[in-house]
PDB file of C-alpha atoms in Angstrom:
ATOM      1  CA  UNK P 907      29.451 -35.412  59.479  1.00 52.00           C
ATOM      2  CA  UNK P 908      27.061 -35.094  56.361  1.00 53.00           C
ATOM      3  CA  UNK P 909      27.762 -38.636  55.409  1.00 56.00           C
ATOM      4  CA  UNK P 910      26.967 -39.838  58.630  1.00 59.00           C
ATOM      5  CA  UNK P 911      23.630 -38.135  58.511  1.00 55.00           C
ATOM      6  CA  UNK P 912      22.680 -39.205  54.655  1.00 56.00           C
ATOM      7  CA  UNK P 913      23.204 -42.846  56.124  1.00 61.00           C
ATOM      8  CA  UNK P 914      21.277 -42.334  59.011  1.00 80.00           C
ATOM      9  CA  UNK P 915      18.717 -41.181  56.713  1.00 74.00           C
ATOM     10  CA  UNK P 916      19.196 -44.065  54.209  1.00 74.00           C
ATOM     11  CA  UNK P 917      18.740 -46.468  56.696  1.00 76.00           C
ATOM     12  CA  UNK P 918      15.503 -44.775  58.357  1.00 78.00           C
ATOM     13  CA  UNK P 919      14.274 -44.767  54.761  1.00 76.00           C
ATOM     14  CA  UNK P 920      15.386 -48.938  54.037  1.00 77.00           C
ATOM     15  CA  UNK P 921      13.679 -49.672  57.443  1.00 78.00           C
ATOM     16  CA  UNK P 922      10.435 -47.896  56.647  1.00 79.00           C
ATOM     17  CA  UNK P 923      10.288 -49.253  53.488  1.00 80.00           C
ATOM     18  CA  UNK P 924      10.824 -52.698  54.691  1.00 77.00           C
ATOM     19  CA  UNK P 925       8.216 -52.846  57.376  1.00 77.00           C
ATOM     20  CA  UNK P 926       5.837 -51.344  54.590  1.00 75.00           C
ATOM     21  CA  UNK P 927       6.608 -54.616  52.616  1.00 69.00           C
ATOM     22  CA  UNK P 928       6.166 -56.844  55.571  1.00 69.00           C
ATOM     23  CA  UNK P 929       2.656 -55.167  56.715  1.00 68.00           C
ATOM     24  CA  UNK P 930       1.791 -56.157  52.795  1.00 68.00           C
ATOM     25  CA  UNK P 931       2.937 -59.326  52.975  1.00 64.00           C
ATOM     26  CA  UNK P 932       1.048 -59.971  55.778  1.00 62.00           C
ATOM     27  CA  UNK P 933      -1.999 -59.056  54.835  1.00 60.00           C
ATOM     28  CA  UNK P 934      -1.453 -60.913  51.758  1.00 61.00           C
ATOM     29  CA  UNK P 935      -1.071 -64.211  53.422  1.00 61.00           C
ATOM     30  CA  UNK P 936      -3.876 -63.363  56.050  1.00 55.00           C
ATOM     31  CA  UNK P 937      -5.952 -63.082  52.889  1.00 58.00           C
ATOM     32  CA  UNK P 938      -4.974 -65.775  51.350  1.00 61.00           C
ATOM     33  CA  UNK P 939      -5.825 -67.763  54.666  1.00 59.00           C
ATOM     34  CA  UNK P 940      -9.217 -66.937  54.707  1.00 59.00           C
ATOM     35  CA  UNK P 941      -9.788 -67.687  51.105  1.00 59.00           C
ATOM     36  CA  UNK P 942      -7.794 -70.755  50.335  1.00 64.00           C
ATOM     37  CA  UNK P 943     -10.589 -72.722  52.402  1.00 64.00           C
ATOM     38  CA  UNK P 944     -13.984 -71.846  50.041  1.00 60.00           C
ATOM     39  CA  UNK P 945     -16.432 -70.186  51.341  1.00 70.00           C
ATOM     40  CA  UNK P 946     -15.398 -66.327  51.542  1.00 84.00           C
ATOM     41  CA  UNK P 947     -16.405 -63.696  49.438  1.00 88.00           C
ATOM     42  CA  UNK P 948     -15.531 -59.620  49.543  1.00 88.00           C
ATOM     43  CA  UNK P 949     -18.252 -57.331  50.763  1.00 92.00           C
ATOM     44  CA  UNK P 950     -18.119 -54.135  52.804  1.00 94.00           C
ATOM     45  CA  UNK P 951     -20.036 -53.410  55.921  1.00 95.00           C
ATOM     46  CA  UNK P 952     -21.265 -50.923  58.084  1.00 94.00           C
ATOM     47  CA  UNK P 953     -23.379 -50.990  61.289  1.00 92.00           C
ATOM     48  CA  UNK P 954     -26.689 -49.084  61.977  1.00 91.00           C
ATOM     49  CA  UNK P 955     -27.193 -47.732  65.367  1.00 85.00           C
ATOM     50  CA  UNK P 956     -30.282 -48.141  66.706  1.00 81.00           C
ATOM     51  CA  UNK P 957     -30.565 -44.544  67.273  1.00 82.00           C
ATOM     52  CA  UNK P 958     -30.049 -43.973  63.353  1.00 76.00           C
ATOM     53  CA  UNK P 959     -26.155 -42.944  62.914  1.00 80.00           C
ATOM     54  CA  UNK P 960     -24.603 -45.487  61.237  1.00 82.00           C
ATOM     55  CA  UNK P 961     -20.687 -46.268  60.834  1.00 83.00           C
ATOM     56  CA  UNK P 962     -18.617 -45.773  57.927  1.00 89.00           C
ATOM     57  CA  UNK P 963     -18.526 -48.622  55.296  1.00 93.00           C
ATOM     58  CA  UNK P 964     -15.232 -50.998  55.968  1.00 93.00           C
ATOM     59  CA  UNK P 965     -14.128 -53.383  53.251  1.00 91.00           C
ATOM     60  CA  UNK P 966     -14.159 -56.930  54.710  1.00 91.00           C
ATOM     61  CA  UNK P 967     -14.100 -60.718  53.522  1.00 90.00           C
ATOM     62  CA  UNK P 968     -17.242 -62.666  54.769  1.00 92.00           C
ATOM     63  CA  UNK P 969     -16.657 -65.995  55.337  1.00 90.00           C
ATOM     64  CA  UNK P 970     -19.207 -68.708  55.768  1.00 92.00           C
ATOM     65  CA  UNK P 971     -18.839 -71.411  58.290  1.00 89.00           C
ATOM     66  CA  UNK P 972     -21.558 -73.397  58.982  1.00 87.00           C
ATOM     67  CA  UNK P 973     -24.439 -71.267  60.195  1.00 90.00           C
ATOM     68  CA  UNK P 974     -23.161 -68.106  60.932  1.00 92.00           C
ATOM     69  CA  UNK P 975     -21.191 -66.041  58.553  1.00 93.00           C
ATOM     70  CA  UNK P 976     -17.756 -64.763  60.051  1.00 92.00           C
ATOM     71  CA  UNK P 977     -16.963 -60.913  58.348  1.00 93.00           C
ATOM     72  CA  UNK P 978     -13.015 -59.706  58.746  1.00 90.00           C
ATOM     73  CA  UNK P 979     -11.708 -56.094  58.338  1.00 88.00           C
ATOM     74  CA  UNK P 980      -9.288 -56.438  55.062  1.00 82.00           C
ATOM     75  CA  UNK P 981      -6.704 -54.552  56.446  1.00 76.00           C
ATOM     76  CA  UNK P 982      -6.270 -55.883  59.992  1.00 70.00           C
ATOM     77  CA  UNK P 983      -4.463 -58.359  61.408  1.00 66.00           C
ATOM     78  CA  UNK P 984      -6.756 -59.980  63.726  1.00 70.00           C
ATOM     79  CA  UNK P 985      -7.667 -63.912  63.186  1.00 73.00           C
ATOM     80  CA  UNK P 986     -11.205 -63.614  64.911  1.00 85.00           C
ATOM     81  CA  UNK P 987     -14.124 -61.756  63.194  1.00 88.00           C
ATOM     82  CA  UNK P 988     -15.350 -58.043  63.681  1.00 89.00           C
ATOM     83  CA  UNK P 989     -18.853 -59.216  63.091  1.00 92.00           C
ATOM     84  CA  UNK P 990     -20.415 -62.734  63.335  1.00 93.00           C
ATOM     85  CA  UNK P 991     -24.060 -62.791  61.511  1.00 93.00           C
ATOM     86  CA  UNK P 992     -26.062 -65.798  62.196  1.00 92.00           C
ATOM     87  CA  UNK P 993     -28.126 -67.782  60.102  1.00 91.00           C
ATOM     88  CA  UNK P 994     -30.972 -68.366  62.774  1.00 86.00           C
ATOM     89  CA  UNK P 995     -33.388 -65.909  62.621  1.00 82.00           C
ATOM     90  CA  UNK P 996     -31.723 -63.319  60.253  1.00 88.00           C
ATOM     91  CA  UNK P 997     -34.029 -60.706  58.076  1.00 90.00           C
ATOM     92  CA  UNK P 998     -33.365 -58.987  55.162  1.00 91.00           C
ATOM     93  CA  UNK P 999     -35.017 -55.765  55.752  1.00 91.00           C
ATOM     94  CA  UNK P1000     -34.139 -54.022  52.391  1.00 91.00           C
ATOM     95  CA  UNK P1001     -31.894 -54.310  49.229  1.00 94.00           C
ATOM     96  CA  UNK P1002     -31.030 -51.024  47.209  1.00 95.00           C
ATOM     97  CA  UNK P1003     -28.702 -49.718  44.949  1.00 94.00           C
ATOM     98  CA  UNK P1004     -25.777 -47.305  46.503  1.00 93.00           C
ATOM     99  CA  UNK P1005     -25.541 -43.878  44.931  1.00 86.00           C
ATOM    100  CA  UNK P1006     -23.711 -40.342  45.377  1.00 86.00           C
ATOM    101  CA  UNK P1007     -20.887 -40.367  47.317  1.00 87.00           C
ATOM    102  CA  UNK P1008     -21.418 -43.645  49.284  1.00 88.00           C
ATOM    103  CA  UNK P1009     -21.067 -45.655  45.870  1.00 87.00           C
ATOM    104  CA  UNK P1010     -17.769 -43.827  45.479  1.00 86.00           C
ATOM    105  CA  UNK P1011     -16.345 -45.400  48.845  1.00 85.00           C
ATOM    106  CA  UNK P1012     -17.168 -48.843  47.581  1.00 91.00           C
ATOM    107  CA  UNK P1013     -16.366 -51.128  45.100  1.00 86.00           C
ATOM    108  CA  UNK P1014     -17.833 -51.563  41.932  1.00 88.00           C
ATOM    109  CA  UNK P1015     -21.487 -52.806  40.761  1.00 90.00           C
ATOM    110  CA  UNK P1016     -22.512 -53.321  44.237  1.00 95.00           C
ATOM    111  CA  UNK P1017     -26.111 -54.603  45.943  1.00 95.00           C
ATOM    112  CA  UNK P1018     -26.665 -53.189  49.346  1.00 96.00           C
ATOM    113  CA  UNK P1019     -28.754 -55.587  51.698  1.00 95.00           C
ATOM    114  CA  UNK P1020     -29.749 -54.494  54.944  1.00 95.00           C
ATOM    115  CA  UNK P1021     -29.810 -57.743  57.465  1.00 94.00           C
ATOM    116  CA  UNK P1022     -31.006 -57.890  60.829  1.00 92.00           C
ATOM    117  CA  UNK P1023     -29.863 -60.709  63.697  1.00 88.00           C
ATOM    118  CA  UNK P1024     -30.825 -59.757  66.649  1.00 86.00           C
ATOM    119  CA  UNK P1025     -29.744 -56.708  68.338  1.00 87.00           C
ATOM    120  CA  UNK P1026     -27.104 -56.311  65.142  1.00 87.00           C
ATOM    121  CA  UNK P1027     -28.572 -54.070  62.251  1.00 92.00           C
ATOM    122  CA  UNK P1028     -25.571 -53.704  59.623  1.00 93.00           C
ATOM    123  CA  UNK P1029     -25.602 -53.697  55.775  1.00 95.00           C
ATOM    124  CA  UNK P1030     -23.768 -55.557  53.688  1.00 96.00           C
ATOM    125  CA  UNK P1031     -22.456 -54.080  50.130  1.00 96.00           C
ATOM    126  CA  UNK P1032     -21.638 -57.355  48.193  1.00 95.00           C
ATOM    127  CA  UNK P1033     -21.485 -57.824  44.323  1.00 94.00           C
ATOM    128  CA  UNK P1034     -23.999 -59.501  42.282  1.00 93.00           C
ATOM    129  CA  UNK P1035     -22.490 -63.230  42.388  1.00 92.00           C
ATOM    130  CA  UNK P1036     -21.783 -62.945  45.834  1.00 93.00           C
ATOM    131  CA  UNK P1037     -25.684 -61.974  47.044  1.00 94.00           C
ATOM    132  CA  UNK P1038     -26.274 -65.059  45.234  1.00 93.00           C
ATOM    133  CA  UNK P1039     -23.838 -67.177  46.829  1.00 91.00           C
ATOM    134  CA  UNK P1040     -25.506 -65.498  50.493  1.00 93.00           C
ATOM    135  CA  UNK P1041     -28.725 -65.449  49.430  1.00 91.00           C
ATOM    136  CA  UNK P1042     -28.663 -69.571  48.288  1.00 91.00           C
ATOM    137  CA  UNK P1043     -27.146 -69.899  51.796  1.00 91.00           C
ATOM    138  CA  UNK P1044     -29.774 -68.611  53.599  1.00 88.00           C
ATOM    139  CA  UNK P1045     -32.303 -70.395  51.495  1.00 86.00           C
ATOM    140  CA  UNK P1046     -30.293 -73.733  52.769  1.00 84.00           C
ATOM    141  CA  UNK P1047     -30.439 -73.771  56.146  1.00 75.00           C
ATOM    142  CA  UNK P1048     -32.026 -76.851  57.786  1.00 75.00           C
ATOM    143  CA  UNK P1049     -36.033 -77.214  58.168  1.00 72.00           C
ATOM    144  CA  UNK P1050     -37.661 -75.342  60.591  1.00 68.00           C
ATOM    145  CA  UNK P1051     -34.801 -72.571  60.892  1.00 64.00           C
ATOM    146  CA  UNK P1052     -36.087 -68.854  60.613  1.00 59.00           C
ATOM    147  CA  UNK P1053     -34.908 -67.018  58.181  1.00 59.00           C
ATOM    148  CA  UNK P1054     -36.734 -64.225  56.782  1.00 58.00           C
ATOM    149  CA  UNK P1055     -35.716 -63.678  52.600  1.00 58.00           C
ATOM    150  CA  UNK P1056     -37.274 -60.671  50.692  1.00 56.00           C
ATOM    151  CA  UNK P1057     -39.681 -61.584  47.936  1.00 51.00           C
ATOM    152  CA  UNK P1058     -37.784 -61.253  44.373  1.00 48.00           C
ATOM    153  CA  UNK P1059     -38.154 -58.454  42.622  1.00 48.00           C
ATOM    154  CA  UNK P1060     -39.772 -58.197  38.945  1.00 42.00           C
TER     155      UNK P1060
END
């Protein structure tokens, strides 16, 4: 009866293990999806409430795509976006360095830009190169679209 069990065990452990490996390898090519085409860049986000709670910081990939900029949960499986942030009409309402604890839940040398569109107030914790890369696109969009930059800072 023992060996039995110590099989039955074996193989609850193999099957565990190997659905582990598939979640990763998953994830891994859903990554890879989303980067392969140009355009995406890592940065975490959190939403603020209008009534001043905010949510906690989840890593993501933005993605740009025309004139709205698509952001995906790292670990998640779906194909469609969390959050969507358009182009049109978006404001930068601050910029600011993380510190205490919150810089500890995200990833290194990060800028934190708070960005309005619309009813959506979120902020995006993105590294150096990539507020660049978001910044440059917002300064491209067409003539006579609204976008609202901060002034540059001395």
């Amino acid at each position: 009866m023992g060996g039995h069990l110590a099989l039955d065990v074996g193989g609850v452990l193999a099957a565990v293990v190997l659905l582990v490996a598939l979640l990763f390898v998953a994830m891994s090519v859903r990554r890879w999806l989303f980067v392969r085409g140009g355009g995406a860049v890592e940065c975490s986000l959190r939403v603020l409430a209008q009534d001043g709670t905010t949510s906690a910081w989840r890593l993501g990939i933005g993605r740009y795509k025309g004139d709205v900029l698509n952001w995906h949960r790292v670990f998640g499986f779906r194909r469609r976006p969390r959050q969507v942030i358009h182009r049109r009409g978006l404001v930068i309402a601050g910029r600011r360095v993380p510190e205490g604890e919150e810089a500890a839940g995200l990833l290194p040398d990060v800028t934190v830009i708070e960005v309005r569109d619309g009813d959506l107030t979120a902020e995006l914790a993105m590294s150096s190169s990539a507020l660049t890369g978001f910044l440059a696109w917002l300064e491209a969009a067409p003539p006579g679209f609204p976008v609202d930059l901060p002034q540059h800072e001395p």
